[in-house]
Short mmCIF file of C-alpha atoms and ligand atoms in Angstrom, two decimals:
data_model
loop_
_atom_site.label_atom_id
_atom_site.label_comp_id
_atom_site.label_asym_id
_atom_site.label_seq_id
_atom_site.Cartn_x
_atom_site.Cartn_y
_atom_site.Cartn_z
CA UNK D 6 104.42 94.24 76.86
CA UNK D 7 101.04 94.11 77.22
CA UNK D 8 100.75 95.02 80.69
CA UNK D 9 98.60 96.43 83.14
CA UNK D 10 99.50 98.75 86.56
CA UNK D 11 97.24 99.87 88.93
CA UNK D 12 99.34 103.01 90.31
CA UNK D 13 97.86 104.14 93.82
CA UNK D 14 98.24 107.99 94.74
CA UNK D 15 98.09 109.86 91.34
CA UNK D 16 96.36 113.25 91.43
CA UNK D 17 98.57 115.89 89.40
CA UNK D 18 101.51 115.64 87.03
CA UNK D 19 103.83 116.53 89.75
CA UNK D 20 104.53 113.69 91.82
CA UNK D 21 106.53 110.63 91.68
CA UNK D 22 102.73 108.54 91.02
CA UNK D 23 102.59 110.45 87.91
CA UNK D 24 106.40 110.13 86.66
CA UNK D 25 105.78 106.31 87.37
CA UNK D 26 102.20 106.17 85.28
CA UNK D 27 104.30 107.65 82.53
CA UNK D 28 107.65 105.70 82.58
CA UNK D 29 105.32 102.52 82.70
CA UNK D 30 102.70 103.59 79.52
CA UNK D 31 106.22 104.31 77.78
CA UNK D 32 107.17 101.00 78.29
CA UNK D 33 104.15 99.60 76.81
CA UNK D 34 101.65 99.23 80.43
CA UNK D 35 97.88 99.83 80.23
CA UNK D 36 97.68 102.34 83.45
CA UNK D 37 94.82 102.41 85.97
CA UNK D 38 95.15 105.01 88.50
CA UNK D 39 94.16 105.36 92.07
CA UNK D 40 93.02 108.78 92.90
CA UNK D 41 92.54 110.18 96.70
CA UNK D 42 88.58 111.21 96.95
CA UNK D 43 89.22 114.45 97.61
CA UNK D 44 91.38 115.03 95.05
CA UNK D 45 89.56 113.33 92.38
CA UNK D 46 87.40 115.96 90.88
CA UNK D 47 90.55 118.98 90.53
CA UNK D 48 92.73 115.47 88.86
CA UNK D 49 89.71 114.85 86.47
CA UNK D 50 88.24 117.87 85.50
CA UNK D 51 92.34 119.18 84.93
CA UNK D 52 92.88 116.09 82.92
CA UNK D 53 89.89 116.98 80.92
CA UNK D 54 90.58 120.43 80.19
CA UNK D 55 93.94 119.06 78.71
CA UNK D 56 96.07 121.13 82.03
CA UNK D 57 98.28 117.97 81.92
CA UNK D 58 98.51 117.49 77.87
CA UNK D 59 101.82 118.75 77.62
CA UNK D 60 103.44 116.64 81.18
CA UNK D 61 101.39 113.33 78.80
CA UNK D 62 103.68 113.36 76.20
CA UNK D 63 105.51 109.91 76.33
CA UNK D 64 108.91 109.91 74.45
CA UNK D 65 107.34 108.78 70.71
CA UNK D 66 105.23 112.09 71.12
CA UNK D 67 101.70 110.16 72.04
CA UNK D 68 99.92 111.67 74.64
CA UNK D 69 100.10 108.52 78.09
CA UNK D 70 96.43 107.19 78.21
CA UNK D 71 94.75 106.57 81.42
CA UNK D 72 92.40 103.95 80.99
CA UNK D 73 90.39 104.48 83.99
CA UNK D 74 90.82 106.47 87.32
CA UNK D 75 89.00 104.80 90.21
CA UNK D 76 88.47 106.84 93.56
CA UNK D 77 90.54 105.44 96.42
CA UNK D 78 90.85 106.57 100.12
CA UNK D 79 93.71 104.00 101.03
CA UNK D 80 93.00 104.98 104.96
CA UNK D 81 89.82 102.50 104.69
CA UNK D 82 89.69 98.87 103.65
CA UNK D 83 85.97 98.13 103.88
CA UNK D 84 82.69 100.04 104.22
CA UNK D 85 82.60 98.70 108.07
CA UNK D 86 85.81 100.81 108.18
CA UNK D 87 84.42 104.42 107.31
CA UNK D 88 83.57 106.41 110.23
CA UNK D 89 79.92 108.29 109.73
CA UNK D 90 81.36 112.16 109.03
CA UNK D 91 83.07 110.57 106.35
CA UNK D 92 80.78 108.67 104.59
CA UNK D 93 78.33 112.08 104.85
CA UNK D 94 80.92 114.80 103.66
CA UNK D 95 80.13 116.10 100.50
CA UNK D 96 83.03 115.23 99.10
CA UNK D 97 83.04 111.95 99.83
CA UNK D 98 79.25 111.31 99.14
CA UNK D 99 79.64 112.17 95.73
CA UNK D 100 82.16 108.87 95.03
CA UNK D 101 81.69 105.18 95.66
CA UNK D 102 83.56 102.28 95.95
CA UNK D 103 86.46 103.72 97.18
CA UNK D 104 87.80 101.62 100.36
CA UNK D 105 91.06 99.44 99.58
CA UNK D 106 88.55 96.43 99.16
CA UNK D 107 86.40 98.06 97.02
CA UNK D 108 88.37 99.25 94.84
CA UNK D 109 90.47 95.95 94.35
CA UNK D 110 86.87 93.96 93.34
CA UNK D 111 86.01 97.03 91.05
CA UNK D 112 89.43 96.94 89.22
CA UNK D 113 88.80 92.62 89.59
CA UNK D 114 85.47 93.55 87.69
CA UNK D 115 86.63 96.15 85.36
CA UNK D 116 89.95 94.14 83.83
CA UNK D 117 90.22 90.88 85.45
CA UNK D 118 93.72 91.03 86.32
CA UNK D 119 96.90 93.16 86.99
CA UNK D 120 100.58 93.00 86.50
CA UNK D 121 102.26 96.32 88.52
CA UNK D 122 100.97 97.74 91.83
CA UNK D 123 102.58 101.03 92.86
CA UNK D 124 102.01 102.68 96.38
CA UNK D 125 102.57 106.28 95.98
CA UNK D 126 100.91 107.65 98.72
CA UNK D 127 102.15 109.33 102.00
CA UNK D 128 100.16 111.29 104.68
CA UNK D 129 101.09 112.47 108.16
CA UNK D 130 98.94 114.95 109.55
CA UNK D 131 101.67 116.11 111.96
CA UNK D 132 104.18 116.04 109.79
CA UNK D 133 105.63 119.61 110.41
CA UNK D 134 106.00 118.85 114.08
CA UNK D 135 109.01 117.07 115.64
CA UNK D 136 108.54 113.74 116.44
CA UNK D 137 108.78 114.82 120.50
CA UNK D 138 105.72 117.06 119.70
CA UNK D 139 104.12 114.48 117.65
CA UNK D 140 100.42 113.17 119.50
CA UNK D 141 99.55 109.69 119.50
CA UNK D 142 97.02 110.30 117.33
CA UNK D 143 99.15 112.02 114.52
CA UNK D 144 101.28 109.60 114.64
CA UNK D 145 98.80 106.38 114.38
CA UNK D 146 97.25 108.81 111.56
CA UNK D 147 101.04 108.59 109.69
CA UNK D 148 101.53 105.01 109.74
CA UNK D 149 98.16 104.39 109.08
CA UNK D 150 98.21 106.42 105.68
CA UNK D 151 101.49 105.77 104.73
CA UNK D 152 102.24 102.26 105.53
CA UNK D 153 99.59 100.00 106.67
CA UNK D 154 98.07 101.51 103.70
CA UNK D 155 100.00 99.31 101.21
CA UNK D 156 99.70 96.39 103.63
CA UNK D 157 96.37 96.29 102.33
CA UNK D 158 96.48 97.78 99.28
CA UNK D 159 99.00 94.62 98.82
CA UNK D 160 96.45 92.24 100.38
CA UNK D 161 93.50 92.88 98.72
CA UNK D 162 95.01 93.28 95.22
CA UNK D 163 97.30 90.06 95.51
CA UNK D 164 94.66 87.45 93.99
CA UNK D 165 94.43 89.48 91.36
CA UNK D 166 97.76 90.07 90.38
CA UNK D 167 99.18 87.85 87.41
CA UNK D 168 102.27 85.05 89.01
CA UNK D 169 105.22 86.83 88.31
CA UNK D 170 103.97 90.14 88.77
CA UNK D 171 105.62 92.92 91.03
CA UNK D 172 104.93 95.74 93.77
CA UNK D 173 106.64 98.97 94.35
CA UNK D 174 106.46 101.62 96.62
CA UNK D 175 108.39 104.99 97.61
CA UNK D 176 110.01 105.63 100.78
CA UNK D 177 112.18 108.04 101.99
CA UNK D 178 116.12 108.42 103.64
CA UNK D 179 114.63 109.59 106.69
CA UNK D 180 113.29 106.13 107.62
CA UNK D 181 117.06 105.64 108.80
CA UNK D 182 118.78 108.92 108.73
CA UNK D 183 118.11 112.25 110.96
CA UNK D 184 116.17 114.27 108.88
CA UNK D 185 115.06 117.28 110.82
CA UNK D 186 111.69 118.16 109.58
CA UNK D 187 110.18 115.27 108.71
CA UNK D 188 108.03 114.90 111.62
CA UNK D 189 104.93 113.45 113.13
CA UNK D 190 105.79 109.71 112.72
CA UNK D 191 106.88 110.53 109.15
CA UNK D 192 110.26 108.80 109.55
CA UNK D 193 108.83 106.18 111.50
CA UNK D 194 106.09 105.40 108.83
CA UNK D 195 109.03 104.80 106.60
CA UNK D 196 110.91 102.72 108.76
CA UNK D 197 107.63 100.18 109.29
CA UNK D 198 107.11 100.50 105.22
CA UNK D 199 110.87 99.65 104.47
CA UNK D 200 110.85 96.92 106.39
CA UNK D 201 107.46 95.72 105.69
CA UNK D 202 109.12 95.41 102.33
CA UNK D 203 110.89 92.55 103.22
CA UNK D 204 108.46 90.77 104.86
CA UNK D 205 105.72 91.20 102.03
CA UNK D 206 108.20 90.24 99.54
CA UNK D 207 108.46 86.63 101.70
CA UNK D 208 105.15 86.46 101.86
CA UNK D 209 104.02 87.68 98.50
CA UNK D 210 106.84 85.95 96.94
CA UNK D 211 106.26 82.29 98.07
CA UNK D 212 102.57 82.52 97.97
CA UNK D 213 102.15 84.27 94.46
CA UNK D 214 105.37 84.38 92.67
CA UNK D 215 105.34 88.17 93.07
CA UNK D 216 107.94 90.50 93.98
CA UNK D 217 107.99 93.45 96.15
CA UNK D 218 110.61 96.41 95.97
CA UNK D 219 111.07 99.72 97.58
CA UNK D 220 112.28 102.82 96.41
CA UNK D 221 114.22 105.43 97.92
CA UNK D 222 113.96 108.39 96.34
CA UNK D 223 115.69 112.20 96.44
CA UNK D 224 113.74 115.26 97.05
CA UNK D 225 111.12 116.12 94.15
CA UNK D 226 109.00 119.25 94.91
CA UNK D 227 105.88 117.56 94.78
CA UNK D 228 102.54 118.72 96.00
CA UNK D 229 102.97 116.58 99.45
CA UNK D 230 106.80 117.55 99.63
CA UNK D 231 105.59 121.28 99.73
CA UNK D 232 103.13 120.65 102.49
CA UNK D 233 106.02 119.36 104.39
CA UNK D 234 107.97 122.91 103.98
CA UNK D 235 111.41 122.21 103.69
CA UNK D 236 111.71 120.58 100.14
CA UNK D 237 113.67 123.48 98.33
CA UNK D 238 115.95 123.33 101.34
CA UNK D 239 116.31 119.73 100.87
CA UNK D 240 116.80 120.00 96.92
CA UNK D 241 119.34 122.48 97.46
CA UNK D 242 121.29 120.12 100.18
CA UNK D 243 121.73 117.17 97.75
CA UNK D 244 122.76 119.63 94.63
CA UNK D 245 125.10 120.85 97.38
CA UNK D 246 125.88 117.48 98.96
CA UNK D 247 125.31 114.61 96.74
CA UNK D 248 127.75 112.48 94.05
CA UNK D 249 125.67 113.32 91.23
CA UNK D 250 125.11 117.23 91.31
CA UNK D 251 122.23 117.58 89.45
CA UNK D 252 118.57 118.11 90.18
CA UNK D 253 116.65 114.57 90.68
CA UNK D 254 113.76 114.51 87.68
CA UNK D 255 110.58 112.34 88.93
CA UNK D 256 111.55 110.49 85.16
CA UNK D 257 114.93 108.62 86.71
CA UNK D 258 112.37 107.49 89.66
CA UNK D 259 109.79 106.40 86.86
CA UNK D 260 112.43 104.91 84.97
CA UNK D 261 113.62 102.67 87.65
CA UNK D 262 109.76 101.53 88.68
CA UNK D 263 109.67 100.71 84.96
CA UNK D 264 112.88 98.42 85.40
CA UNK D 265 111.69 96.94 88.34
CA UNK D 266 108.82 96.05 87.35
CA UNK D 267 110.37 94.71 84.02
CA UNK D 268 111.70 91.16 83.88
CA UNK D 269 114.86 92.72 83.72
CA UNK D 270 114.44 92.93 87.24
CA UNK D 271 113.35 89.38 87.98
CA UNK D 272 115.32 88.33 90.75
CA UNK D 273 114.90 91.78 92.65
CA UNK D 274 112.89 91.37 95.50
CA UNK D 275 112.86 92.86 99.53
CA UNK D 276 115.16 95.44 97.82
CA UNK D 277 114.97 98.80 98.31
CA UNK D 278 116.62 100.95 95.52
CA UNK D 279 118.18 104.59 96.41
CA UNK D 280 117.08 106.64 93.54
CA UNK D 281 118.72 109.93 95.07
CA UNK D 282 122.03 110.68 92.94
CA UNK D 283 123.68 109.00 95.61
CA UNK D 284 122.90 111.26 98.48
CA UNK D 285 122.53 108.26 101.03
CA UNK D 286 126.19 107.18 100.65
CA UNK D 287 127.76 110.47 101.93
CA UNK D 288 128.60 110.36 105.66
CA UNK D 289 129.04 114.32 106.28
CA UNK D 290 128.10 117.31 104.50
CA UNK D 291 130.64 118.80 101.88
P1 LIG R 18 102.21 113.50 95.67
O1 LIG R 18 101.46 114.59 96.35
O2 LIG R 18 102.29 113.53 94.19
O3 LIG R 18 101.64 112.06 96.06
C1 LIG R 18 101.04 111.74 97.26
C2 LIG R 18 99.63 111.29 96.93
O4 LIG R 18 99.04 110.63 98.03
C3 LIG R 18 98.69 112.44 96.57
O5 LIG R 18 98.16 112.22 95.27
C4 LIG R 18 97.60 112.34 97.62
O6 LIG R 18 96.34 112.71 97.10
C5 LIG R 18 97.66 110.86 97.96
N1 LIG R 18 97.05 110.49 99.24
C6 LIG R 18 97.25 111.02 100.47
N2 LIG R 18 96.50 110.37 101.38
C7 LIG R 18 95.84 109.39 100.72
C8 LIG R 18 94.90 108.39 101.10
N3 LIG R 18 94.49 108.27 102.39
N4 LIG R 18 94.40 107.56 100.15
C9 LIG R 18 94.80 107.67 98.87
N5 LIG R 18 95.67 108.60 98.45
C10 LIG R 18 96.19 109.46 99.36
O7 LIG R 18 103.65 113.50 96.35
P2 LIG R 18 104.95 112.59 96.17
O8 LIG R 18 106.00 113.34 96.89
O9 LIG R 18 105.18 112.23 94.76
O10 LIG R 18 104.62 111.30 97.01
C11 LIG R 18 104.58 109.98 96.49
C12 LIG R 18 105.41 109.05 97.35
O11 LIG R 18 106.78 109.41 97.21
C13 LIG R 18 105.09 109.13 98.84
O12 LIG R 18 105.16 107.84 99.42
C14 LIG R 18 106.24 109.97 99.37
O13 LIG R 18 106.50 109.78 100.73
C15 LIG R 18 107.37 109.47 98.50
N6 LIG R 18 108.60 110.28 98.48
C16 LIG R 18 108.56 111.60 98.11
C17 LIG R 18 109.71 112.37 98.12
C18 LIG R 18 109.68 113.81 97.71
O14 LIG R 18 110.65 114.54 97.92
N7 LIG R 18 108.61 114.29 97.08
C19 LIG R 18 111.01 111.79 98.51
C20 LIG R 18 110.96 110.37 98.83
C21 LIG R 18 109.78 109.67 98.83
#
């Protein structure tokens, strides 16, 4: 109760950043949201028409709040950071403060403190292309967005997150598994942020009494996941495939953020949580 989350990589009602805002104001959270820069205008001026009124119902029929959406581009920590055709695009120039450290002293600024910091965010440039086809630069680009970006979102957020607080992010099966399709250092990106997870959670954990969890979660057809181009094939594999043969809603992902970020989940930490209908335990295809 009485809570606040700062939930990085929100910018429709369709993805797993969104499920987790929700599952989180249910529970009683104030939510701030982190919104990629060139996303932000489509999220706000949608959110202002009332496009997302009906996916902002929470469960006693009030409408989830967001208290404030700050502009992030989790790619750059500081200023120094932000390469010139960047800082001059138009729509970029229209936005401020949006590096990882900027955005951590504006939120410092704006509310003081925070209890929840969720890492929702993935990006691979070269993500349809196999990882033998996969450049250098695609792949630095992949781990870059998708995991040394909560390495810092992590760092420069920690002082301001309350003792006892807690960190979550999403990762994938394919960090460990063959998954054919998720290319360009996707899998790889995974791998670093899954075991990163550990390490932060040592880190985090005996410096500032906060813990850090991972979840693994089944295929959601999210605006990212149809970028990739094989998410109804994947959906369709784990209906086909999994324990529990039913479709994955972003809610039960939501729902389990919630819990681990509840004190429910106190002694959870370096974990990472399949969230999949048990997909991961199968060993062959059925
Ligand atoms: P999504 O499209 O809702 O979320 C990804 C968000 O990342 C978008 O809002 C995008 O604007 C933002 N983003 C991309 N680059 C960014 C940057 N440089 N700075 C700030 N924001 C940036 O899609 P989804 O699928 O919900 O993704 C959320 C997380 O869930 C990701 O880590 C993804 O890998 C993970 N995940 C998704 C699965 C799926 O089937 N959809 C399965 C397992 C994990």
């Amino acid at each position: 109760k009485g809570k606040r989350a700062f939930i990085a990589g929100v910018a429709d009602d369709n993805g797993y950043g969104w499920a987790i805002a929700k599952s989180l104001a249910a529970a009683g959270a104030e939510i701030l949201v982190g919104t990629w820069v060139p996303a932000l205008n489509i999220f706000e001026s949608s959110l202002r028409r009332g496009k997302f009124d009906e996916s902002r119902t929470l469960p006693d029929g009030s409408l989830m709040e967001i208290k404030k959406i700050y502009p992030l581009d989790a790619v750059y920590d500081n200023l120094e950071d932000v390469p010139e055709d960047v800082k001059t695009n138009k729509r970029y120039a229209g936005s401020s403060n949006w590096t990882v450290q900027e955005v951590a002293e504006s939120v410092k600024k704006d509310f003081g403190s925070i209890d929840i910091l969720v890492h929702s965010l993935a990006n691979g440039p070269e993500v349809t292309k196999p990882l033998l086809e996969t450049s250098r630069k695609g792949y630095l680009a992949a781990l870059s967005a998708s995991s040394y970006s909560y390495i810092s979102l992590l760092k420069h957020f920690l002082p301001i997150i309350n003792p006892g607080g807690s960190s979550i992010s999403l990762t994938y099966l394919a960090s460990e598994r063959i998954i054919p399709g998720y290319g360009g250092g996707m899998s790889s990106a995974k791998a670093a942020l899954e075991s990163d997870t550990r390490v932060l959670a040592f880190e985090a954990g005996r410096k500032h009494r906060i813990r850090v969890n991972t979840i693994s979660a089944g295929p959601l057809r999210s605006r990212a996941a149809k970028a990739i181009g094989f998410i109804d094939t994947m959906i369709d594999y784990s209906l086909a495939n999994a324990p529990l043969q039913k479709e994955l809603s972003a809610e039960e992902v939501g729902n389990t953020a919630a819990f681990l970020a509840s004190p429910l989940a106190s002694a959870i930490t370096g974990a990472l949580i399949y969230v999949d209908n048990g997909l991961n335990a199968m060993g062959v295809g059925v």
